[in-house]
PDB file of C-alpha atoms in Angstrom:
ATOM      1  CA  UNK L 364      80.667  64.001  -1.708  1.00 48.00           C
ATOM      2  CA  UNK L 365      83.382  61.351  -1.447  1.00 45.00           C
ATOM      3  CA  UNK L 366      81.689  59.802   1.643  1.00 41.00           C
ATOM      4  CA  UNK L 367      78.328  59.628  -0.137  1.00 38.00           C
ATOM      5  CA  UNK L 368      79.861  57.853  -3.066  1.00 37.00           C
ATOM      6  CA  UNK L 369      81.716  55.461  -0.779  1.00 35.00           C
ATOM      7  CA  UNK L 370      78.433  54.668   1.127  1.00 33.00           C
ATOM      8  CA  UNK L 371      76.662  54.186  -2.064  1.00 37.00           C
ATOM      9  CA  UNK L 372      79.454  51.750  -3.247  1.00 36.00           C
ATOM     10  CA  UNK L 373      79.403  49.864  -0.005  1.00 35.00           C
ATOM     11  CA  UNK L 374      75.628  49.477   0.038  1.00 36.00           C
ATOM     12  CA  UNK L 375      75.780  48.076  -3.612  1.00 33.00           C
ATOM     13  CA  UNK L 376      78.534  45.645  -2.873  1.00 32.00           C
ATOM     14  CA  UNK L 377      76.628  44.515   0.173  1.00 35.00           C
ATOM     15  CA  UNK L 378      73.435  43.965  -1.661  1.00 34.00           C
ATOM     16  CA  UNK L 379      75.204  42.051  -4.425  1.00 32.00           C
ATOM     17  CA  UNK L 380      77.147  39.838  -1.741  1.00 33.00           C
ATOM     18  CA  UNK L 381      74.010  38.925   0.185  1.00 34.00           C
ATOM     19  CA  UNK L 382      71.893  36.105  -0.911  1.00 39.00           C
ATOM     20  CA  UNK L 383      68.721  36.787  -2.551  1.00 41.00           C
ATOM     21  CA  UNK L 384      65.717  35.680  -0.577  1.00 46.00           C
ATOM     22  CA  UNK L 385      63.589  32.938  -2.128  1.00 57.00           C
ATOM     23  CA  UNK L 386      59.980  33.921  -3.245  1.00 74.00           C
ATOM     24  CA  UNK L 387      56.663  33.412  -1.650  1.00 90.00           C
ATOM     25  CA  UNK L 388      55.707  29.689  -1.204  1.00 95.00           C
ATOM     26  CA  UNK L 389      52.035  30.267  -1.984  1.00 96.00           C
ATOM     27  CA  UNK L 390      50.939  28.685  -5.357  1.00 97.00           C
ATOM     28  CA  UNK L 391      50.723  25.327  -6.961  1.00 98.00           C
ATOM     29  CA  UNK L 392      53.723  22.861  -6.531  1.00 98.00           C
ATOM     30  CA  UNK L 393      54.451  19.596  -8.097  1.00 98.00           C
ATOM     31  CA  UNK L 394      55.370  16.756  -5.584  1.00 97.00           C
ATOM     32  CA  UNK L 395      57.942  14.051  -6.755  1.00 96.00           C
ATOM     33  CA  UNK L 396      55.574  11.236  -5.880  1.00 92.00           C
ATOM     34  CA  UNK L 397      52.238   9.844  -7.322  1.00 93.00           C
ATOM     35  CA  UNK L 398      51.892  12.949  -9.695  1.00 95.00           C
ATOM     36  CA  UNK L 399      50.746  15.011  -6.776  1.00 96.00           C
ATOM     37  CA  UNK L 400      49.875  18.806  -7.045  1.00 98.00           C
ATOM     38  CA  UNK L 401      49.592  20.655  -3.848  1.00 98.00           C
ATOM     39  CA  UNK L 402      48.175  24.302  -3.589  1.00 98.00           C
ATOM     40  CA  UNK L 403      50.014  26.126  -0.802  1.00 98.00           C
ATOM     41  CA  UNK L 404      47.977  29.139   0.680  1.00 98.00           C
ATOM     42  CA  UNK L 405      48.033  31.548   3.576  1.00 96.00           C
ATOM     43  CA  UNK L 406      45.701  30.325   6.402  1.00 96.00           C
ATOM     44  CA  UNK L 407      45.683  33.441   8.738  1.00 94.00           C
ATOM     45  CA  UNK L 408      49.345  33.777  10.021  1.00 92.00           C
ATOM     46  CA  UNK L 409      50.309  30.174   8.778  1.00 96.00           C
ATOM     47  CA  UNK L 410      50.664  28.207   5.716  1.00 97.00           C
ATOM     48  CA  UNK L 411      48.486  25.307   4.644  1.00 98.00           C
ATOM     49  CA  UNK L 412      48.173  23.223   1.541  1.00 98.00           C
ATOM     50  CA  UNK L 413      45.553  21.025  -0.087  1.00 98.00           C
ATOM     51  CA  UNK L 414      45.963  18.338  -2.674  1.00 98.00           C
ATOM     52  CA  UNK L 415      44.605  19.317  -6.013  1.00 98.00           C
ATOM     53  CA  UNK L 416      45.325  16.304  -7.953  1.00 97.00           C
ATOM     54  CA  UNK L 417      47.315  13.173  -8.117  1.00 97.00           C
ATOM     55  CA  UNK L 418      47.629  10.038 -10.203  1.00 96.00           C
ATOM     56  CA  UNK L 419      44.871   8.410  -7.965  1.00 95.00           C
ATOM     57  CA  UNK L 420      42.570  11.352  -8.415  1.00 97.00           C
ATOM     58  CA  UNK L 421      43.217  11.307 -12.245  1.00 97.00           C
ATOM     59  CA  UNK L 422      42.335   7.625 -12.191  1.00 97.00           C
ATOM     60  CA  UNK L 423      39.249   8.026 -10.096  1.00 97.00           C
ATOM     61  CA  UNK L 424      37.744  11.429  -9.213  1.00 96.00           C
ATOM     62  CA  UNK L 425      36.060  10.132  -6.329  1.00 96.00           C
ATOM     63  CA  UNK L 426      39.238   8.386  -4.879  1.00 97.00           C
ATOM     64  CA  UNK L 427      38.973   8.277  -1.057  1.00 97.00           C
ATOM     65  CA  UNK L 428      41.372   8.730   1.837  1.00 98.00           C
ATOM     66  CA  UNK L 429      41.220   4.981   2.593  1.00 97.00           C
ATOM     67  CA  UNK L 430      44.653   4.702   4.335  1.00 97.00           C
ATOM     68  CA  UNK L 431      43.731   7.254   7.059  1.00 97.00           C
ATOM     69  CA  UNK L 432      44.507   6.133  10.554  1.00 96.00           C
ATOM     70  CA  UNK L 433      41.202   7.507  11.650  1.00 96.00           C
ATOM     71  CA  UNK L 434      38.546   5.293  10.228  1.00 96.00           C
ATOM     72  CA  UNK L 435      35.908   8.211  10.490  1.00 97.00           C
ATOM     73  CA  UNK L 436      37.920  10.142   7.842  1.00 96.00           C
ATOM     74  CA  UNK L 437      38.344   7.295   5.289  1.00 97.00           C
ATOM     75  CA  UNK L 438      35.428   8.475   3.470  1.00 97.00           C
ATOM     76  CA  UNK L 439      36.722  11.864   2.567  1.00 97.00           C
ATOM     77  CA  UNK L 440      37.818  12.409  -1.037  1.00 97.00           C
ATOM     78  CA  UNK L 441      41.511  12.957  -1.850  1.00 97.00           C
ATOM     79  CA  UNK L 442      40.734  15.933  -4.017  1.00 97.00           C
ATOM     80  CA  UNK L 443      41.070  19.179  -2.004  1.00 97.00           C
ATOM     81  CA  UNK L 444      42.447  17.035   1.127  1.00 97.00           C
ATOM     82  CA  UNK L 445      44.179  19.106   3.700  1.00 97.00           C
ATOM     83  CA  UNK L 446      47.862  17.943   3.671  1.00 97.00           C
ATOM     84  CA  UNK L 447      49.720  20.789   5.077  1.00 98.00           C
ATOM     85  CA  UNK L 448      48.714  22.700   8.184  1.00 98.00           C
ATOM     86  CA  UNK L 449      49.922  25.019  10.815  1.00 98.00           C
ATOM     87  CA  UNK L 450      53.447  26.157   9.171  1.00 98.00           C
ATOM     88  CA  UNK L 451      54.719  29.324  10.816  1.00 97.00           C
ATOM     89  CA  UNK L 452      57.680  31.411  10.239  1.00 95.00           C
ATOM     90  CA  UNK L 453      59.245  32.845   7.131  1.00 92.00           C
ATOM     91  CA  UNK L 454      60.435  34.322   4.855  1.00 93.00           C
ATOM     92  CA  UNK L 455      62.534  31.344   3.810  1.00 95.00           C
ATOM     93  CA  UNK L 456      61.542  28.686   6.257  1.00 97.00           C
ATOM     94  CA  UNK L 457      58.311  27.693   8.025  1.00 97.00           C
ATOM     95  CA  UNK L 458      58.253  25.277  10.928  1.00 97.00           C
ATOM     96  CA  UNK L 459      56.109  23.465  13.470  1.00 96.00           C
ATOM     97  CA  UNK L 460      53.513  22.362  10.705  1.00 98.00           C
ATOM     98  CA  UNK L 461      52.059  19.118  10.171  1.00 97.00           C
ATOM     99  CA  UNK L 462      52.278  16.891   6.947  1.00 97.00           C
ATOM    100  CA  UNK L 463      49.559  14.363   6.249  1.00 97.00           C
ATOM    101  CA  UNK L 464      50.518  11.627   3.829  1.00 95.00           C
ATOM    102  CA  UNK L 465      47.420   9.940   2.509  1.00 95.00           C
ATOM    103  CA  UNK L 466      49.656   7.066   0.922  1.00 93.00           C
ATOM    104  CA  UNK L 467      50.096   5.851   4.729  1.00 95.00           C
ATOM    105  CA  UNK L 468      47.522   7.669   6.437  1.00 96.00           C
ATOM    106  CA  UNK L 469      50.074   9.194   9.030  1.00 95.00           C
ATOM    107  CA  UNK L 470      50.724  12.866   9.970  1.00 96.00           C
ATOM    108  CA  UNK L 471      54.277  13.968  10.450  1.00 97.00           C
ATOM    109  CA  UNK L 472      55.911  17.013  11.727  1.00 97.00           C
ATOM    110  CA  UNK L 473      57.215  19.325   9.149  1.00 97.00           C
ATOM    111  CA  UNK L 474      59.307  22.038   7.861  1.00 97.00           C
ATOM    112  CA  UNK L 475      59.088  23.880   4.608  1.00 97.00           C
ATOM    113  CA  UNK L 476      62.268  25.578   3.265  1.00 97.00           C
ATOM    114  CA  UNK L 477      62.245  27.551   0.163  1.00 97.00           C
ATOM    115  CA  UNK L 478      65.387  26.878  -1.871  1.00 96.00           C
ATOM    116  CA  UNK L 479      64.599  29.171  -4.859  1.00 95.00           C
ATOM    117  CA  UNK L 480      61.620  31.057  -6.245  1.00 94.00           C
ATOM    118  CA  UNK L 481      60.607  27.811  -7.929  1.00 97.00           C
ATOM    119  CA  UNK L 482      61.502  25.104  -5.574  1.00 97.00           C
ATOM    120  CA  UNK L 483      61.080  23.971  -1.941  1.00 97.00           C
ATOM    121  CA  UNK L 484      62.067  21.311   0.326  1.00 98.00           C
ATOM    122  CA  UNK L 485      59.342  19.635   2.436  1.00 97.00           C
ATOM    123  CA  UNK L 486      60.742  17.692   5.515  1.00 97.00           C
ATOM    124  CA  UNK L 487      58.526  15.388   7.459  1.00 96.00           C
ATOM    125  CA  UNK L 488      59.701  13.633  10.653  1.00 96.00           C
ATOM    126  CA  UNK L 489      58.054  10.953  12.624  1.00 89.00           C
ATOM    127  CA  UNK L 490      60.745  11.910  15.307  1.00 85.00           C
ATOM    128  CA  UNK L 491      64.221  13.483  14.513  1.00 77.00           C
ATOM    129  CA  UNK L 492      66.101  12.024  13.180  1.00 85.00           C
ATOM    130  CA  UNK L 493      63.852   9.763  11.455  1.00 91.00           C
ATOM    131  CA  UNK L 494      62.903  12.328   8.529  1.00 95.00           C
ATOM    132  CA  UNK L 495      62.327  12.462   4.885  1.00 95.00           C
ATOM    133  CA  UNK L 496      62.867  15.261   2.425  1.00 96.00           C
ATOM    134  CA  UNK L 497      61.052  15.915  -0.801  1.00 96.00           C
ATOM    135  CA  UNK L 498      61.883  18.585  -3.352  1.00 98.00           C
ATOM    136  CA  UNK L 499      58.812  20.239  -4.863  1.00 98.00           C
ATOM    137  CA  UNK L 500      58.712  22.356  -8.046  1.00 98.00           C
ATOM    138  CA  UNK L 501      56.366  25.226  -8.501  1.00 98.00           C
ATOM    139  CA  UNK L 502      53.815  24.853 -11.206  1.00 96.00           C
ATOM    140  CA  UNK L 503      52.371  28.328 -10.968  1.00 88.00           C
TER     141      UNK L 503
END
C-alpha cells in the first residue's frame, strides 16, 4: 500500500514539475504589423495560414498582392492569401515551412513556436542568422 501511495505522489510531483504543453496553433491570430489577422489551419499533416484581413484589406476589399516578386501573381487579392505553408512537427514547434510577406513580396523559411495557449512566435529567415521573429496573439 505504501508503494502505491509513494508512486502516486511521485507521479503527481512529476506532473506538476513538468511544463504544460502549449495549445493547438489552429485558429485566428493577430499579427503585430499592419493590423493583420491570419487563420492557421491543418493542411494534411502540415500547418498553413491565410490572411483574413489587414489594414490594407479594410481600406480596400480588393487590395492586390502588388509587391509579389512573381509578376504573374500580382493580381491576386490579399484577402485569403496563403501566407504560411508546409510547417511540420509539433506539438509546440513546427519547422521547415514558408512564410510569404505581402509587404515585400518575399518568401522566407519559417518556424512556428507556441509560447502559450494564446501566443506564438513566428520566425522567418532569409538565411540564418538573418531572421526576424514576431509574436502573434490568438483572437479565437
